[in-house]
Each structure stands twice: as C-alpha cells, then as structure tokens.
Coordinates of N, CA, C and O in Angstrom, one line a residue:
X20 N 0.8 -1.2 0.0 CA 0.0 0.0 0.0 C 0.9 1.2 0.0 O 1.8 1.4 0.8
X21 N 0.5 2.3 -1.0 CA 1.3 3.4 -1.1 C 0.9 4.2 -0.3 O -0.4 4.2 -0.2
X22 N 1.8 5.4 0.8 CA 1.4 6.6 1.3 C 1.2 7.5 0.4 O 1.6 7.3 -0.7
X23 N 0.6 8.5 0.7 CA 0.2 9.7 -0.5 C 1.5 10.2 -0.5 O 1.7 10.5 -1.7
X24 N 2.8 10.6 0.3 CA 4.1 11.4 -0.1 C 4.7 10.4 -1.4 O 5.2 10.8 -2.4
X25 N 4.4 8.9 -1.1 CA 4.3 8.2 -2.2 C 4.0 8.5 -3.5 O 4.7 8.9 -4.4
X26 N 2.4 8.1 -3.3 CA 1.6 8.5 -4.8 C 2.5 10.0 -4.9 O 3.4 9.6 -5.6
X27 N 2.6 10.8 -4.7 CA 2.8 12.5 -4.9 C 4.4 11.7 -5.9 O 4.4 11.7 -7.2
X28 N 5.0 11.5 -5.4 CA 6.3 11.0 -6.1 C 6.3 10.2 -7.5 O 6.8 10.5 -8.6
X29 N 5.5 9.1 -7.2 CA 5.3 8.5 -8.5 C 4.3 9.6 -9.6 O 4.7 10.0 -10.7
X30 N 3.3 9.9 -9.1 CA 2.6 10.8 -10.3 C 4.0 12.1 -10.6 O 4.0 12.4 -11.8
X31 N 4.4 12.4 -10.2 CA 5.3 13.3 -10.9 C 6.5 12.8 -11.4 O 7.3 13.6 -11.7
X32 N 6.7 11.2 -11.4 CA 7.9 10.2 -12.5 C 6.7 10.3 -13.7 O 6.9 10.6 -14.9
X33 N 5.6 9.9 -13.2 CA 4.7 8.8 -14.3 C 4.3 10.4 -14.9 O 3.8 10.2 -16.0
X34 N 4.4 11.8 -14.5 CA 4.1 12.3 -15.9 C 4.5 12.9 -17.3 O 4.0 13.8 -18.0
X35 N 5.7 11.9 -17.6 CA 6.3 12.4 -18.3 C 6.3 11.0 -19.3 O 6.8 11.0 -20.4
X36 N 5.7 9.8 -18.6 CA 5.7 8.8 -19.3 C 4.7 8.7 -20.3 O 3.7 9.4 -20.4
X37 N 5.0 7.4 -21.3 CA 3.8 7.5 -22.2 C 3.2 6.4 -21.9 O 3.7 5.8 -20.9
X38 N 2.1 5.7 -22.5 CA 1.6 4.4 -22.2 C 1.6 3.7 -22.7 O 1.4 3.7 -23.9
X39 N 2.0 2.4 -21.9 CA 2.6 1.3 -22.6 C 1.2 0.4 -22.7 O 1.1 -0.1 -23.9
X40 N 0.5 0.2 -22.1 CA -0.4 -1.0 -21.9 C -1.9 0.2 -22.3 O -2.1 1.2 -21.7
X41 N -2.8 -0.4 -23.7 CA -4.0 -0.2 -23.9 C -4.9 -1.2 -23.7 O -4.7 -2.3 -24.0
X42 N -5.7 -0.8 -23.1 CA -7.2 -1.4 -22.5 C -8.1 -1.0 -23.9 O -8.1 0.2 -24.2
X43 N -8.8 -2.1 -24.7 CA -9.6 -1.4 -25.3 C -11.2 -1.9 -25.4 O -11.9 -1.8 -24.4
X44 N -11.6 -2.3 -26.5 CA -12.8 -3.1 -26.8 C -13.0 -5.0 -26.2 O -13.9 -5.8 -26.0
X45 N -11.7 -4.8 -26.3 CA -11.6 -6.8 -25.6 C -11.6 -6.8 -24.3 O -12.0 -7.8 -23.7
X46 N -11.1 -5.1 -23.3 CA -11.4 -5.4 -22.1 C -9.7 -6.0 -21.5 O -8.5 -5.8 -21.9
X47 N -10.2 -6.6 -20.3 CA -8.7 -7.1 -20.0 C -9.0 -8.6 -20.3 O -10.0 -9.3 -20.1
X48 N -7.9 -9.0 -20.9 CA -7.8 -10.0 -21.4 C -6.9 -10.6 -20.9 O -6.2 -10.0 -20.1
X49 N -6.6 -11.8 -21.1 CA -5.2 -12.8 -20.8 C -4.0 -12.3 -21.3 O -2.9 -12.6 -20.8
X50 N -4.1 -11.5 -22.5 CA -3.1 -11.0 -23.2 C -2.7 -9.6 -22.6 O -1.5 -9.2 -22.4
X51 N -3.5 -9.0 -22.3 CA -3.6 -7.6 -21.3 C -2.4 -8.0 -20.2 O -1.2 -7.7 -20.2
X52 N -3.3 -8.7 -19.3 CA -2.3 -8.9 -18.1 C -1.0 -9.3 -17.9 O -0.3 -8.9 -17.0
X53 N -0.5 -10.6 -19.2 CA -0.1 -10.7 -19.4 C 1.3 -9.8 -19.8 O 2.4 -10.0 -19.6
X54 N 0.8 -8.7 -20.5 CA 1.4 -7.8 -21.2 C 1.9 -6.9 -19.6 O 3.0 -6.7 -19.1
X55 N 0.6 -6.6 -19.2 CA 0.8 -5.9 -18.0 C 2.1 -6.0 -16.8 O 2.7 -5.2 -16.1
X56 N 2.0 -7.2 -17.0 CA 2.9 -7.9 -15.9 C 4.7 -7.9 -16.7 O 5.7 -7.5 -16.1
X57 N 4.8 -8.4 -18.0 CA 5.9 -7.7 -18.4 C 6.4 -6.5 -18.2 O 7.6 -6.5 -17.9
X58 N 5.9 -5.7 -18.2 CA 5.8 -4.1 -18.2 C 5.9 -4.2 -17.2 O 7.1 -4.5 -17.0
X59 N 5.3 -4.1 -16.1 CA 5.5 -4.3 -14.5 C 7.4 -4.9 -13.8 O 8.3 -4.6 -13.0
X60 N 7.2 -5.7 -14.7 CA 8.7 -6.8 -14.2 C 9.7 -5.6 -14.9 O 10.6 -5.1 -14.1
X61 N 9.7 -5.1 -16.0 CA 10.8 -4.2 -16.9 C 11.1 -2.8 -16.3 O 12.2 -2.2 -16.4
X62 N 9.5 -2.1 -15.4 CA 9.7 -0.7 -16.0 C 8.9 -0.4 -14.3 O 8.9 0.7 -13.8
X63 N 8.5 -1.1 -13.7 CA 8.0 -0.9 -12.1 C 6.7 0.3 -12.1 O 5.7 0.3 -11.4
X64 N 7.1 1.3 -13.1 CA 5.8 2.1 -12.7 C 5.3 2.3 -14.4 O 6.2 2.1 -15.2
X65 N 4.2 2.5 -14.9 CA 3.6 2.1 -16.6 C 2.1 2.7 -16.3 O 1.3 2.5 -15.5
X66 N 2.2 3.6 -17.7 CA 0.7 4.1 -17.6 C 0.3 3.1 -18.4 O 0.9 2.1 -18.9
X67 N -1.0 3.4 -18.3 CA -2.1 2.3 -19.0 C -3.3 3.4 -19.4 O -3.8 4.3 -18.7
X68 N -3.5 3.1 -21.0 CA -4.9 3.8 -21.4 C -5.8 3.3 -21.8 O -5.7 2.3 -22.6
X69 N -7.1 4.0 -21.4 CA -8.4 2.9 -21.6 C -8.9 3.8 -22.8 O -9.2 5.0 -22.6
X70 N -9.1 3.3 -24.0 CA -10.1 3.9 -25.0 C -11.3 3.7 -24.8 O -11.8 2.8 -24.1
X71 N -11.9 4.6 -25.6 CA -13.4 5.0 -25.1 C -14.4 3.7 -25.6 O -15.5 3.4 -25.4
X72 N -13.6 3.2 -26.3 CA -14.2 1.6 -26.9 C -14.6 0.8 -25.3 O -15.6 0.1 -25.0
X73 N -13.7 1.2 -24.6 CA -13.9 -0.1 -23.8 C -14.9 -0.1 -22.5 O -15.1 0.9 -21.8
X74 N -15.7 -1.3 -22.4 CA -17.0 -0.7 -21.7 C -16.9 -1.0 -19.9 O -17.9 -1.3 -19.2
X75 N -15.9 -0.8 -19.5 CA -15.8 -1.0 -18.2 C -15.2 0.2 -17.5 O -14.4 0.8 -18.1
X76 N -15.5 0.7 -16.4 CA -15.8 2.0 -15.7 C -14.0 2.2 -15.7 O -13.2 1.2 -16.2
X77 N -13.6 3.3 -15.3 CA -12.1 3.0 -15.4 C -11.0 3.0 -14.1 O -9.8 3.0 -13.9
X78 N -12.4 2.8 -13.0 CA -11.8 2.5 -11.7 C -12.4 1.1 -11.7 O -12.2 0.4 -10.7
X79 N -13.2 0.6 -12.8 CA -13.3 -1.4 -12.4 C -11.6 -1.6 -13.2 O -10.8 -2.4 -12.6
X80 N -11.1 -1.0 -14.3 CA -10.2 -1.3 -15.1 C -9.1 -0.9 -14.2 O -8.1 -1.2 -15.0
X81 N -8.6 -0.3 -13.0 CA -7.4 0.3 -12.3 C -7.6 -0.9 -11.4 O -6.6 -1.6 -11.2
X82 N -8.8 -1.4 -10.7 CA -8.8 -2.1 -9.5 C -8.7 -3.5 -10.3 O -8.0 -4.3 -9.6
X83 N -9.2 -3.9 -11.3 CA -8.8 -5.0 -11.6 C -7.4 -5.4 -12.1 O -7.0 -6.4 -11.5
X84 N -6.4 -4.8 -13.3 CA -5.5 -4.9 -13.0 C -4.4 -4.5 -11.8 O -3.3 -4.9 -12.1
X85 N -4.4 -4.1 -11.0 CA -3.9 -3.8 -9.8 C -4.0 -4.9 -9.0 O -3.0 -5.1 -8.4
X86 N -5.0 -5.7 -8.7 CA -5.0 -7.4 -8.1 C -5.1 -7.9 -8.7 O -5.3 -9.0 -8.2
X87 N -5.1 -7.9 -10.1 CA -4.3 -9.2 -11.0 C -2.9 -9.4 -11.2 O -2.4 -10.5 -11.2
X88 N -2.2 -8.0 -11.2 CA -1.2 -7.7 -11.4 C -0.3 -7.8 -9.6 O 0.9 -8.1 -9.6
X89 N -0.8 -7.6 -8.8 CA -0.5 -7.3 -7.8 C 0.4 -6.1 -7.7 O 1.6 -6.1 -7.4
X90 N -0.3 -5.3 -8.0 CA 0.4 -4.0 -8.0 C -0.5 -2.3 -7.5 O -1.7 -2.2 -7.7
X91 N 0.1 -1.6 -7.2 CA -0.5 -0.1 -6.5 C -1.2 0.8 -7.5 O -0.3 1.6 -8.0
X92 N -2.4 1.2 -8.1 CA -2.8 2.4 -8.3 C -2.1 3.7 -8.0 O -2.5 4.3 -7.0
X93 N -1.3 4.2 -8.6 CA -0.6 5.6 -8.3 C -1.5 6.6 -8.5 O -1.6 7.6 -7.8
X94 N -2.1 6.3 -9.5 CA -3.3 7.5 -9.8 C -4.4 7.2 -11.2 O -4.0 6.8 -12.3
X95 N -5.7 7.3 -11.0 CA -6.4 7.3 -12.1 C -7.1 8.8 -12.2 O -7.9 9.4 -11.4
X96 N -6.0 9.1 -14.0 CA -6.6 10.5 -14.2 C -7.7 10.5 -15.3 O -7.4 9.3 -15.7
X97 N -8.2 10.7 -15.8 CA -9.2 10.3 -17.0 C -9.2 9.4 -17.2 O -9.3 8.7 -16.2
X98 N -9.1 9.0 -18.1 CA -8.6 7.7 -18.9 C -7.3 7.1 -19.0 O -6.9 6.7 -20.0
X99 N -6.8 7.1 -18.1 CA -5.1 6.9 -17.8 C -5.0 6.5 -16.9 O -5.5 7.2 -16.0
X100 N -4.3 5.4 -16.4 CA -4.3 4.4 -14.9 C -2.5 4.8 -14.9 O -2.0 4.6 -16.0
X101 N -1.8 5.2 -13.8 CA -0.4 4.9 -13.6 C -0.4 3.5 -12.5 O -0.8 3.6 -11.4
X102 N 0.2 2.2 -12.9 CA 0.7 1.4 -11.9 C 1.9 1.0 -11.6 O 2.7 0.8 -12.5
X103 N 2.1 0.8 -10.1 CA 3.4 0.8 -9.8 C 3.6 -0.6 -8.9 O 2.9 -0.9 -8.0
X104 N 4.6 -1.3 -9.3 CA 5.0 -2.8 -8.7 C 6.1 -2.6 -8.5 O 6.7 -2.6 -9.6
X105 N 7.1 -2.4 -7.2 CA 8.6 -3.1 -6.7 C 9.3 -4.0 -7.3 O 9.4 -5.1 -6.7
X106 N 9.8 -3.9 -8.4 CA 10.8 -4.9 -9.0 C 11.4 -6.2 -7.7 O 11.3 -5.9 -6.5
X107 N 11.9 -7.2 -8.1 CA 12.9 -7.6 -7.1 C 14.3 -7.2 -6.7 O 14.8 -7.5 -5.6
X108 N 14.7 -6.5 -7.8 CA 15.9 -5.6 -7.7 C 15.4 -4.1 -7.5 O 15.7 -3.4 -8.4
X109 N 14.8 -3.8 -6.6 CA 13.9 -2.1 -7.0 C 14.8 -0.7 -7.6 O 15.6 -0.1 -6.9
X110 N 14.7 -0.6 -8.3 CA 15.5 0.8 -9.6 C 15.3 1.6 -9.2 O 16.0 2.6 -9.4
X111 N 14.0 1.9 -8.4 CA 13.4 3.4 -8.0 C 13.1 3.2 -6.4 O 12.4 2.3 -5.8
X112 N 14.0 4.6 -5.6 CA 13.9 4.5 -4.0 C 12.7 5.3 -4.0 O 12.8 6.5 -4.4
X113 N 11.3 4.8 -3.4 CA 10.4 5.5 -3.1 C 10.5 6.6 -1.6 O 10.6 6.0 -0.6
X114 N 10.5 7.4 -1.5 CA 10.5 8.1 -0.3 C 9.5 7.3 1.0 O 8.7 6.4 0.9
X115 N 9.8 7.9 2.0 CA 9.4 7.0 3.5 C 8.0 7.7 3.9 O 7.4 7.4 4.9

C-alpha cells in the first residue's frame, strides 16, 4: 500500500511517461495482463490507457488490473491508470 508522499512522487515520475499497456474493446484479457505484468517486471511504474471503446468504468479497469497484477494504483486521471509494482531488484527509492 502506497502513502500519499508516495503516490505524490510517483505521479510526478509517471508524468512524463507514455503508455505502454491499452485497454480497449476486448477489455482485460489474458493477453492484457499478461502484457501488463511484463511491463510491471521491466519498468515498475507504466501508464495504462483505456479507450473510449472499452465498456468498463475506469476504476473497475485500475482495480482489476492492480489485483491481477498485484500492484499499486498511483493514480487514475481520465482515462489513464499509472501502476506501480517493486521490481525484485527495485531501480526506484520510493521516499518514506
């Protein structure tokens, strides 16, 4: 679970990033999460965009990958989920 000095840190890495993982009309799929979790293992924090195709609210789409993925919600801004997962080697010192 992230503290907000947290979240505050990551949304100001993750705004400069682009998005790796699209959510669209298929929804999350096997291949989604799958994708997701690559991304997760490579890059620890990864925006995600939902197009307007896709028919699921975009806090069912943050909360579901986030316990699929087992990983933190940093922020959902429109249509844009930032998630963040601790590598096993962690690349990025989150503040305390």
């Amino acid at each position: 679970m992230l503290t907000g000095k947290q979240r505050r840190y990551l949304r100001g890495i993750g705004h400069g990033l682009k998005p790796v993982i699209t959510v669209g009309k298929g929804e999350i799929s096997e291949a989604v999460l799958r994708e997701t979790n690559e991304a997760l293992e490579s890059h620890e924090l990864i925006k995600v965009k939902i197009l307007e195709s896709c028919m699921l609210d975009r806090h069912e789409v943050a909360e579901s990958l986030s316990s699929e993925c087992s990983a933190d919600v940093a922020q959902v801004l429109g249509r844009t989920i930032l998630l963040y997962r601790a590598a096993k080697e962690p690349r990025m010192e989150l503040p305390k």
